[in-house]
């Protein structure tokens, strides 16, 4: 599962969904390992590394390459350019 943008909206969704999954999935799955995260802010990427998330991407292309489901948690004016840039 990829999440593009882990600012206010993305981080709220991610932390809530992670908590939900950790309560419903067996202990054989490490919840932090199923997410691929990208945010243009290095500070935010480092913050999620400190939370234990393993798949912190250096750019959005890695999200598109590694995720079957992608949540675009960015401002509306960013969505079209982001998709056009990564159509492949």
Tab-separated table of C-alpha atoms in Angstrom:
chain	number	residue	atom	x	y	z
A	1	UNK	CA	0.000	0.000	0.000
A	2	UNK	CA	1.529	3.296	-1.072
A	3	UNK	CA	0.861	6.673	0.463
A	4	UNK	CA	1.935	9.778	-1.402
A	5	UNK	CA	2.007	12.625	1.068
A	6	UNK	CA	2.201	11.973	4.784
A	7	UNK	CA	1.471	15.473	6.010
A	8	UNK	CA	-1.729	16.247	7.926
A	9	UNK	CA	-4.159	14.139	5.884
A	10	UNK	CA	-1.818	11.287	4.991
A	11	UNK	CA	-0.367	10.849	8.456
A	12	UNK	CA	-3.813	10.876	10.098
A	13	UNK	CA	-5.043	8.209	7.693
A	14	UNK	CA	-1.862	6.151	7.973
A	15	UNK	CA	-1.709	6.094	11.764
A	16	UNK	CA	-5.434	5.327	12.104
A	17	UNK	CA	-5.340	2.582	9.485
A	18	UNK	CA	-2.161	1.104	10.994
A	19	UNK	CA	-3.820	0.965	14.394
A	20	UNK	CA	-6.912	-0.686	12.897
A	21	UNK	CA	-4.817	-3.276	11.035
A	22	UNK	CA	-2.701	-4.053	14.073
A	23	UNK	CA	-5.907	-4.874	15.973
A	24	UNK	CA	-7.328	-7.099	13.215
A	25	UNK	CA	-4.322	-8.863	11.632
A	26	UNK	CA	-2.378	-11.598	13.367
A	27	UNK	CA	1.011	-10.863	14.860
A	28	UNK	CA	2.744	-12.570	11.918
A	29	UNK	CA	2.567	-9.349	9.856
A	30	UNK	CA	4.576	-6.261	10.743
A	31	UNK	CA	2.162	-3.440	9.900
A	32	UNK	CA	4.943	-0.945	9.185
A	33	UNK	CA	6.310	-3.238	6.446
A	34	UNK	CA	3.192	-3.193	4.242
A	35	UNK	CA	3.238	0.566	3.607
A	36	UNK	CA	5.397	2.511	1.163
A	37	UNK	CA	5.576	6.192	2.097
A	38	UNK	CA	6.728	9.291	0.298
A	39	UNK	CA	6.616	12.944	1.210
A	40	UNK	CA	8.755	15.699	-0.325
A	41	UNK	CA	9.729	16.825	3.185
A	42	UNK	CA	12.819	15.011	4.450
A	43	UNK	CA	11.810	15.926	8.008
A	44	UNK	CA	8.501	14.088	7.615
A	45	UNK	CA	10.170	11.066	5.996
A	46	UNK	CA	12.615	10.860	8.929
A	47	UNK	CA	9.753	11.184	11.398
A	48	UNK	CA	8.074	8.094	9.947
A	49	UNK	CA	11.369	6.202	9.953
A	50	UNK	CA	11.484	6.937	13.683
A	51	UNK	CA	7.931	5.539	14.007
A	52	UNK	CA	9.291	2.251	12.642
A	53	UNK	CA	8.082	2.388	9.048
A	54	UNK	CA	10.614	0.609	6.847
A	55	UNK	CA	9.634	1.529	3.287
A	56	UNK	CA	10.320	5.247	3.144
A	57	UNK	CA	10.778	6.176	-0.500
A	58	UNK	CA	13.118	8.785	-1.947
A	59	UNK	CA	10.652	9.766	-4.680
A	60	UNK	CA	7.101	9.108	-5.812
A	61	UNK	CA	8.242	6.743	-8.577
A	62	UNK	CA	9.120	4.146	-5.955
A	63	UNK	CA	5.537	4.284	-4.680
A	64	UNK	CA	4.154	3.597	-8.156
A	65	UNK	CA	6.647	0.756	-8.710
A	66	UNK	CA	6.049	-1.031	-5.390
A	67	UNK	CA	2.367	-0.509	-4.586
A	68	UNK	CA	-0.808	-2.108	-5.869
A	69	UNK	CA	-2.952	0.379	-3.937
A	70	UNK	CA	-1.936	4.041	-3.746
A	71	UNK	CA	-3.514	6.770	-1.649
A	72	UNK	CA	-2.901	10.281	-2.955
A	73	UNK	CA	-2.866	12.351	0.215
A	74	UNK	CA	-1.879	15.594	-1.428
A	75	UNK	CA	-3.594	18.877	-2.172
A	76	UNK	CA	-5.993	18.767	-5.157
A	77	UNK	CA	-3.802	20.940	-7.392
A	78	UNK	CA	-0.952	18.423	-7.070
A	79	UNK	CA	-2.916	15.322	-8.161
A	80	UNK	CA	-3.036	15.851	-11.953
A	81	UNK	CA	0.659	16.800	-12.324
A	82	UNK	CA	1.655	13.884	-10.102
A	83	UNK	CA	-0.331	11.377	-12.149
A	84	UNK	CA	0.830	12.840	-15.480
A	85	UNK	CA	4.443	12.690	-14.348
A	86	UNK	CA	4.081	9.003	-13.414
A	87	UNK	CA	1.704	7.671	-16.106
A	88	UNK	CA	3.960	4.764	-16.918
